[in-house]
mmCIF file of C-alpha atoms in Angstrom:
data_model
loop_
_atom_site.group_PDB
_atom_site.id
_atom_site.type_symbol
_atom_site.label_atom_id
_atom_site.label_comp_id
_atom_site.label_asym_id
_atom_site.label_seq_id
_atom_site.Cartn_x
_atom_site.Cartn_y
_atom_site.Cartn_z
ATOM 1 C CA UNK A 1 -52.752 -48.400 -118.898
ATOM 2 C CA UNK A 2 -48.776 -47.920 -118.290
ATOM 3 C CA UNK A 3 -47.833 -51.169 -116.193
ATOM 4 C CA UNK A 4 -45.495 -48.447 -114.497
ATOM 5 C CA UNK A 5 -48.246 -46.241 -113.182
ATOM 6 C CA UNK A 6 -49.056 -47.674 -109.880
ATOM 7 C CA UNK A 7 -45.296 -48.136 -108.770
ATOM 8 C CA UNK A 8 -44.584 -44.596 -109.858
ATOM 9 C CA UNK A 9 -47.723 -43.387 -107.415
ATOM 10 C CA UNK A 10 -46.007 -45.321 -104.474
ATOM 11 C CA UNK A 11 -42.698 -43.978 -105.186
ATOM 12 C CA UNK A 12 -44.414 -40.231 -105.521
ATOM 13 C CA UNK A 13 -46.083 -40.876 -102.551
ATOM 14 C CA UNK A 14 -43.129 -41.981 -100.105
ATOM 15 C CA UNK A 15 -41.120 -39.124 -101.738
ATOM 16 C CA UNK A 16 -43.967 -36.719 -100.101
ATOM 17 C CA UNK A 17 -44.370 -38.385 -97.092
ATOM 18 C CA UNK A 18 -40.633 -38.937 -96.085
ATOM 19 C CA UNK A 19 -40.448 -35.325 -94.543
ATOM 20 C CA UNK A 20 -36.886 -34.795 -95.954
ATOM 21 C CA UNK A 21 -37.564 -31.382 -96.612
ATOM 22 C CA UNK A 22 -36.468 -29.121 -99.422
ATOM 23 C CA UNK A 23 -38.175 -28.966 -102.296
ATOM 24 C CA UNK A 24 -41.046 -31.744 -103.047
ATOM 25 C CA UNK A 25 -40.720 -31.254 -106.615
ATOM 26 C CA UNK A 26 -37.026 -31.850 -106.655
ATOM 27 C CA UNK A 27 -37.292 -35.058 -104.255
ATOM 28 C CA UNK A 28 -39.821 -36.822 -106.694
ATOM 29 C CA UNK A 29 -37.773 -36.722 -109.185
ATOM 30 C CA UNK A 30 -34.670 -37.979 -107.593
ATOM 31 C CA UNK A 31 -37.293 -40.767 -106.456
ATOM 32 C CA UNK A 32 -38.311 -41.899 -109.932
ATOM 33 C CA UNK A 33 -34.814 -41.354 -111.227
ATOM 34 C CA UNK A 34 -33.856 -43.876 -108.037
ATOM 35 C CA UNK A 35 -36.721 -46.127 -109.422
ATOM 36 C CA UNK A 36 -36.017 -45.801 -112.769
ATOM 37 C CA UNK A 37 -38.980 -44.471 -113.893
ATOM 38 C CA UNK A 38 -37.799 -41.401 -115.398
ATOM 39 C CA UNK A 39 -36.873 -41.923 -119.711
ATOM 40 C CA UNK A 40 -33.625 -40.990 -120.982
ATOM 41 C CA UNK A 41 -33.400 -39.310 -124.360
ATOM 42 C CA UNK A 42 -29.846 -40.090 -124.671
ATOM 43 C CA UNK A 43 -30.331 -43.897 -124.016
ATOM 44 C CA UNK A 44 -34.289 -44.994 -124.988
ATOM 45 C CA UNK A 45 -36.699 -43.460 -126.974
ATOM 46 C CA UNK A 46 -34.501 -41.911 -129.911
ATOM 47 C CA UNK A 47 -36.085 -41.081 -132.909
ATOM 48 C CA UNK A 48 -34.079 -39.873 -135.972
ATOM 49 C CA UNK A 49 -35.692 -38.644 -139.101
ATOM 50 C CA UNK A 50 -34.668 -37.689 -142.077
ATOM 51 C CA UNK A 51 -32.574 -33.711 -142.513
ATOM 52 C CA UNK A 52 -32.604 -31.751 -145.794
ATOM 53 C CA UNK A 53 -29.093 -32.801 -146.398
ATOM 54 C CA UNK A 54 -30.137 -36.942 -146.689
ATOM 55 C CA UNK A 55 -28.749 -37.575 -143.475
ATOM 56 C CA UNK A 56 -30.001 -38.614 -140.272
ATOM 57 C CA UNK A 57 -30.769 -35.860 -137.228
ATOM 58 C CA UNK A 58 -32.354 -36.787 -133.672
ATOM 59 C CA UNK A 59 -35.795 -35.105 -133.341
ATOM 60 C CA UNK A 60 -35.525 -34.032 -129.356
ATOM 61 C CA UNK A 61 -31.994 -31.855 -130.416
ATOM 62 C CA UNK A 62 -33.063 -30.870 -133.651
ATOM 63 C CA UNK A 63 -31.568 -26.980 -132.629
ATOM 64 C CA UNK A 64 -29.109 -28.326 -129.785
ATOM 65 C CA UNK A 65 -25.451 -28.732 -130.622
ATOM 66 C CA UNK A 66 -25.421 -32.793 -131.463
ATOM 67 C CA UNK A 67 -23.277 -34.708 -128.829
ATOM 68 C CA UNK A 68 -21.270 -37.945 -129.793
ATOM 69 C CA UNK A 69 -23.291 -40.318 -132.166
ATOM 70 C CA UNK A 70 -25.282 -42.975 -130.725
ATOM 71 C CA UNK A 71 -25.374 -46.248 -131.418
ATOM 72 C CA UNK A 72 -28.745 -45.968 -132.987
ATOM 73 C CA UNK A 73 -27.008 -43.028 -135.160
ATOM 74 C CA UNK A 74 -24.168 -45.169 -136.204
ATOM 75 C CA UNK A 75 -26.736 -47.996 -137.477
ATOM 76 C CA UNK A 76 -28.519 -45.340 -139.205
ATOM 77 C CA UNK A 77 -25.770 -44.490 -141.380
ATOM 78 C CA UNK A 78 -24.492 -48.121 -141.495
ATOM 79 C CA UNK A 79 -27.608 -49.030 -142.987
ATOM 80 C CA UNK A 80 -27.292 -45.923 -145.307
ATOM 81 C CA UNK A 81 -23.834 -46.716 -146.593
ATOM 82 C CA UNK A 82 -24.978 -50.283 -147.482
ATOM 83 C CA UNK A 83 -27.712 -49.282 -149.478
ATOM 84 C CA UNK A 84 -25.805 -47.229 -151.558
ATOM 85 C CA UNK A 85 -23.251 -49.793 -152.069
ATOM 86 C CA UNK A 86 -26.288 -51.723 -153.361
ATOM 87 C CA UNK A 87 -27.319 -49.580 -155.633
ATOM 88 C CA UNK A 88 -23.593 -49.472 -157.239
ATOM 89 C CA UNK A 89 -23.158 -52.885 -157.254
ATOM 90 C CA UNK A 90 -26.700 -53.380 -159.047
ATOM 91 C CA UNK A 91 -25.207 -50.442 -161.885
ATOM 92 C CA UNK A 92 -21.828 -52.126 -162.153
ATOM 93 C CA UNK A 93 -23.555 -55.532 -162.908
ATOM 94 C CA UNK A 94 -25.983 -54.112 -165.420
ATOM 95 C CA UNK A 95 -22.865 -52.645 -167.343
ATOM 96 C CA UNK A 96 -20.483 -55.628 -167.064
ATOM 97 C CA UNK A 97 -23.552 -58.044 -167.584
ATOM 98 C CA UNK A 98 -26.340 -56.154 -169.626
ATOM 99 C CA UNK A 99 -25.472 -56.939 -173.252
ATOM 100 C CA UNK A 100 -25.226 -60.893 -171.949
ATOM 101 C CA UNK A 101 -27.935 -63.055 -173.746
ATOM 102 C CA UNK A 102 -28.390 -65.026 -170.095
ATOM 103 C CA UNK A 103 -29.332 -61.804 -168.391
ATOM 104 C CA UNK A 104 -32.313 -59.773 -168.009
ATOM 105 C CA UNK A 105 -32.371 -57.768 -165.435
ATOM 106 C CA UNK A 106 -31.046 -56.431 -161.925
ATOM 107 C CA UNK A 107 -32.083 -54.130 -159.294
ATOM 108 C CA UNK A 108 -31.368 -52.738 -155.739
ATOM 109 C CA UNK A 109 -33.643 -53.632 -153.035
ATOM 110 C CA UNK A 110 -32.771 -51.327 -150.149
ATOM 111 C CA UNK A 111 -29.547 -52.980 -148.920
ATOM 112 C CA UNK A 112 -29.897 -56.056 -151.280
ATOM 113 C CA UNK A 113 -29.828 -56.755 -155.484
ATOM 114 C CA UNK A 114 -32.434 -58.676 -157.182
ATOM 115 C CA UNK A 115 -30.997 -60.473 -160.385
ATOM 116 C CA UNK A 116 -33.162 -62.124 -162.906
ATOM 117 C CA UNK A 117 -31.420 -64.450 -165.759
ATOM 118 C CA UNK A 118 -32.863 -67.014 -168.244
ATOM 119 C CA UNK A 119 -30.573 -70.158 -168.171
ATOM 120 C CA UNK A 120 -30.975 -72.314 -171.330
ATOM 121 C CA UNK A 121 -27.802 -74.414 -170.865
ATOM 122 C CA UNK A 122 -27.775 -76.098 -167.399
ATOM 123 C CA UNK A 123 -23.914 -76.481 -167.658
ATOM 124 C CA UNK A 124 -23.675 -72.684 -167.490
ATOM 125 C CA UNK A 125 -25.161 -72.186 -164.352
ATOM 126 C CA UNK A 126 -21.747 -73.205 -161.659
ATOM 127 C CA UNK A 127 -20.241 -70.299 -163.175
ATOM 128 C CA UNK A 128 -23.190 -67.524 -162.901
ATOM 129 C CA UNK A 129 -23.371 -69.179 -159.254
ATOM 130 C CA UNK A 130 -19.714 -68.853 -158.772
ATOM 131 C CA UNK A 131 -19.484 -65.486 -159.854
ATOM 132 C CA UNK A 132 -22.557 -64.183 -157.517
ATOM 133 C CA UNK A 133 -20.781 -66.170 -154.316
ATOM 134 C CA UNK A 134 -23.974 -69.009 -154.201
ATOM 135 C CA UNK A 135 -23.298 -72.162 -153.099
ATOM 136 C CA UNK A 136 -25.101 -75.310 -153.776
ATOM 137 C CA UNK A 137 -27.020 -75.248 -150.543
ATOM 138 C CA UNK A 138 -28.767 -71.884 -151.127
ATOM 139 C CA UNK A 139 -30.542 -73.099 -153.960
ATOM 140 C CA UNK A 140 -34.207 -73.534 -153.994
ATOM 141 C CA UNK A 141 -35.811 -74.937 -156.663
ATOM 142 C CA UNK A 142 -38.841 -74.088 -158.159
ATOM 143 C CA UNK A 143 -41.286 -75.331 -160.774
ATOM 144 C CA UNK A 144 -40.063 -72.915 -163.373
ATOM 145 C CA UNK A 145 -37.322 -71.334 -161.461
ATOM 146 C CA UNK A 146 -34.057 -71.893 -159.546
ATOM 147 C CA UNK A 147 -33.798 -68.991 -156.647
ATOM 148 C CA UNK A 148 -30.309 -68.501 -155.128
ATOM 149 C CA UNK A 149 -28.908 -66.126 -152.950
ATOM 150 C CA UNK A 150 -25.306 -65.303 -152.505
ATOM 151 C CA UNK A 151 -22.870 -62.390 -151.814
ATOM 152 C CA UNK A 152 -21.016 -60.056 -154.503
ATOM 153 C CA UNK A 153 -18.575 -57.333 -152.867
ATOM 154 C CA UNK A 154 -20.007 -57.943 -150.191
ATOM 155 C CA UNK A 155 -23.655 -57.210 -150.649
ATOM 156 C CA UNK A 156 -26.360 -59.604 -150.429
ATOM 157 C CA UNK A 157 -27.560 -61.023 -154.299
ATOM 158 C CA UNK A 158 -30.443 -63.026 -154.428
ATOM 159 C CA UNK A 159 -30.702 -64.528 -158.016
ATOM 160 C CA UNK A 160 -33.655 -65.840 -159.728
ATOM 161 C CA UNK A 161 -32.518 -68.555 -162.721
ATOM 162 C CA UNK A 162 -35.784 -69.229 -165.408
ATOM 163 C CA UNK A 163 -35.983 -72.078 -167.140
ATOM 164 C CA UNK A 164 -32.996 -73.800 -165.112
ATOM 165 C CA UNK A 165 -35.025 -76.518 -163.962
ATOM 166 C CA UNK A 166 -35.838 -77.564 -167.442
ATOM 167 C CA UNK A 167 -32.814 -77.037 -168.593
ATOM 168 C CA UNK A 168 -31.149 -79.841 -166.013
ATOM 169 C CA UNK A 169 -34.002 -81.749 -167.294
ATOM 170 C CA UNK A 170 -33.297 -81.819 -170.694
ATOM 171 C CA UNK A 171 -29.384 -82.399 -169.860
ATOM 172 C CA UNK A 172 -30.721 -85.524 -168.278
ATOM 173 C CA UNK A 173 -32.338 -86.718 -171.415
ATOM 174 C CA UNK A 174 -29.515 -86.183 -174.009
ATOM 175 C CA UNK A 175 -26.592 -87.433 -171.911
ATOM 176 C CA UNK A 176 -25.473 -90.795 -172.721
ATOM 177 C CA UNK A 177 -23.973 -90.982 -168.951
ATOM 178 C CA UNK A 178 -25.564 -89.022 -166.835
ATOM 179 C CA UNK A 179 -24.338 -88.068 -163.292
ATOM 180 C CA UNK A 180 -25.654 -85.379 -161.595
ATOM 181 C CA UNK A 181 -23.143 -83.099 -158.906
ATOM 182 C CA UNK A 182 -24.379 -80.723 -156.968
ATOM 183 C CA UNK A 183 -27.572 -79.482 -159.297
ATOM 184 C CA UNK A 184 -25.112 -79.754 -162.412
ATOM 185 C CA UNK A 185 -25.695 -82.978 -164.838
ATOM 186 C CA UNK A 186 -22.806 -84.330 -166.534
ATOM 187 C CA UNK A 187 -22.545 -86.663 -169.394
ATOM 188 C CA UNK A 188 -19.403 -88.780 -168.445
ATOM 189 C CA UNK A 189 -19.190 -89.945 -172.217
ATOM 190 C CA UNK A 190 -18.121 -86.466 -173.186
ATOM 191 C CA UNK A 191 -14.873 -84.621 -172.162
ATOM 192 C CA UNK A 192 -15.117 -81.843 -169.582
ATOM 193 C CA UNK A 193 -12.892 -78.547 -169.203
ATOM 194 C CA UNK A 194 -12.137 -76.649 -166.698
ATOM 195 C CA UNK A 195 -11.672 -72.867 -166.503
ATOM 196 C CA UNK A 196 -8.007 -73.489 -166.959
ATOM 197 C CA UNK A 197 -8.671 -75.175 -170.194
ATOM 198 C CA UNK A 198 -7.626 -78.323 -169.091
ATOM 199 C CA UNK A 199 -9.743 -81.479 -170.189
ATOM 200 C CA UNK A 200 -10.802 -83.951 -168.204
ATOM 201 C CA UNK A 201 -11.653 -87.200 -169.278
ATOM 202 C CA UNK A 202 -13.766 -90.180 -167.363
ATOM 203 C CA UNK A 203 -12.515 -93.872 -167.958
ATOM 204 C CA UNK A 204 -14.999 -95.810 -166.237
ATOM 205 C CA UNK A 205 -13.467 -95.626 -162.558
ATOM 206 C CA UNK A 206 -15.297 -94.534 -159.883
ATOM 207 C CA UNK A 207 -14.704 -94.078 -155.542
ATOM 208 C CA UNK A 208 -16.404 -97.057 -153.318
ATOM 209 C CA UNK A 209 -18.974 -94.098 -152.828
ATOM 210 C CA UNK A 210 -19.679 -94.122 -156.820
ATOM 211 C CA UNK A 211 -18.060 -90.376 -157.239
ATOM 212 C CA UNK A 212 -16.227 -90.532 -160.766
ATOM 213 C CA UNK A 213 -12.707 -90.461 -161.526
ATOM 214 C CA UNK A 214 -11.532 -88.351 -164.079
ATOM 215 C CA UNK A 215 -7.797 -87.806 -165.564
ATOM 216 C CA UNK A 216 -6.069 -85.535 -168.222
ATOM 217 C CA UNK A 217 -5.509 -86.767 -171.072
ATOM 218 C CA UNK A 218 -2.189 -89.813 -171.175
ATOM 219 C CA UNK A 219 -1.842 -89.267 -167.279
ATOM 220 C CA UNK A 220 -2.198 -91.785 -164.763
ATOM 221 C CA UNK A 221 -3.823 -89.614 -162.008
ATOM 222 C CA UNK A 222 -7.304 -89.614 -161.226
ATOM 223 C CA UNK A 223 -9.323 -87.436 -159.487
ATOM 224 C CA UNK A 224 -13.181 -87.349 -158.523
ATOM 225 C CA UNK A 225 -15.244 -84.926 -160.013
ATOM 226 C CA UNK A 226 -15.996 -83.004 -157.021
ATOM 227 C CA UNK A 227 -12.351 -82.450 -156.084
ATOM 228 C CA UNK A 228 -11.807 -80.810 -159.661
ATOM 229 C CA UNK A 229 -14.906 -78.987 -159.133
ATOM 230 C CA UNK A 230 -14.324 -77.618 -156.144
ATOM 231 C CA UNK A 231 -10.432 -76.878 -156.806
ATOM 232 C CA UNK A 232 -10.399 -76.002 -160.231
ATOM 233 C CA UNK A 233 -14.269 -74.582 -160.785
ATOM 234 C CA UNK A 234 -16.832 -75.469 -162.803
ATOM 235 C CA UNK A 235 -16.850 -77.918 -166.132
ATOM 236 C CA UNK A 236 -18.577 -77.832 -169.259
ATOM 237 C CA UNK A 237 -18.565 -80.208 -171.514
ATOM 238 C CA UNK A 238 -16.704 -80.307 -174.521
ATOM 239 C CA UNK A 239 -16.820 -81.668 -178.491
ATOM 240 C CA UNK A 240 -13.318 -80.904 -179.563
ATOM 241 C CA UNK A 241 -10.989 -81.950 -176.732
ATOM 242 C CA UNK A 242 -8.312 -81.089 -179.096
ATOM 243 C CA UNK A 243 -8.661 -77.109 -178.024
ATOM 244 C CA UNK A 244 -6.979 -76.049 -175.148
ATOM 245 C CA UNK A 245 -8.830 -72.709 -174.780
ATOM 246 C CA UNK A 246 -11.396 -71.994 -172.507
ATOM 247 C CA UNK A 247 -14.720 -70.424 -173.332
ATOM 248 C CA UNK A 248 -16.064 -68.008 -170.141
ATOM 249 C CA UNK A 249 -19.363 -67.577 -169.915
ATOM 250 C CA UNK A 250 -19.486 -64.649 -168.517
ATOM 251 C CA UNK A 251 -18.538 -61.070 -170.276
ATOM 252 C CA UNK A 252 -15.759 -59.129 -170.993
ATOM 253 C CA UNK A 253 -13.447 -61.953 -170.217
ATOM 254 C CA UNK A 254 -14.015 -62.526 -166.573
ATOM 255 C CA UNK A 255 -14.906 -66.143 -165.835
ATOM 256 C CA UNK A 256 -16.854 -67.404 -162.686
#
């Protein structure tokens, strides 16, 4: 039963028995307006559905001449707009990323974009995370999987790495120093470049916390691997130091 039923009888019934006059009709509802009892289609209640045209219409004024848009209106198309951005975002990555051996496949989820890629070197992954706005933090690891979500353009990107996890694993087992940084293993025995092409080199130094020092090459400067990280971007490791260019990972020239 409506929890409103027995004070609406009360109000109906003082509105009879007041003696006021006038029309009875007329002073009820003025007495559940008073109470508010009585539902407003402009403020509660609003239903939209779907017009011929894609858009949104409300159902009560379906023939009436539409006032100002609600709030629940504006969301409506909010919600609309986003979605299509989704679905733009998840065309423009399959074109800039499609023909990329890591990738394999992407979608739009309603307001979201689903991204699947198969990671087979570990070092890659800072600069697919960098260039789909994760951060470290909103990783969660799985058994065979590394699930991340991040922003692109503004749209929410939730990516699923494969074969990440064994991929750290086996960077663990072939590095003759390993150090580990924020899910990325390094081997401090080989140089590391940045996306500048700048190489970095470790010499043994570390902070009192244990964080290595590394320096360009014949400079006296050091700086800990997480400082270059985070002001520079990601490293991978190098076997000619000698070269000065850097390699992007990801397509057309675009690094992370």
């Amino acid at each position: 039963m409506n929890q409103n039923l027995p004070h609406a009888i009360r109000v109906i019934r003082t509105a009879l028995t007041s003696g006021t006059g006038g029309d009875p009709a007329a002073a009820i509802a003025h007495a559940l307006e008073t109470a508010r009892l009585l539902a407003d289609p402009e403020r509660a209640g609003l239903v939209l559905h779907r017009n011929p045209a894609g858009g949104w219409a409300r159902e009560h004024q379906e023939h009436e001449q539409q006032p100002e848009e609600t709030p629940l209106e504006a969301q409506a198309r909010a919600w609309d707009a986003t979605c299509e951005r989704a679905r733009q975002l998840a065309a423009d990555i399959k074109a800039r990323l499609g023909e990329h051996p890591a990738f394999q496949n992407v979608q739009a989820d309603r307001d979201a974009v689903l991204v699947s890629l198969h990671i087979t070197d570990q070092a890659h992954w800072p600069e697919w995370r960098s260039w789909f706005g994760i951060t470290h933090d909103r990783e969660v690891p799985q058994p065979y999987m590394v699930a991340g979500e991040g922003y692109r353009d503004g749209i929410r990107v939730s990516v699923l790495a494969y074969h990440l996890p064994q991929a750290r694993e086996l960077a663990r087992e072939i590095a003759q120093q390993p150090y580990e940084h924020e899910g990325t293993v390094y081997d401090l025995a080989r140089p590391q470049r940045d996306p500048r092409g700048d190489v970095w080199f470790y010499q043994g130094e570390r902070t009192p916390a244990g964080m290595p020092l590394l320096s360009l090459d014949g400079r006296q400067e050091r700086c800990t691997l997480a400082n270059i990280v985070r002001q520079v971007g990601p490293l991978t490791p190098v076997t000619d130091p000698s070269s000065s260019q850097a390699t992007p990972v990801m397509t057309g020239g675009e690094t992370a």
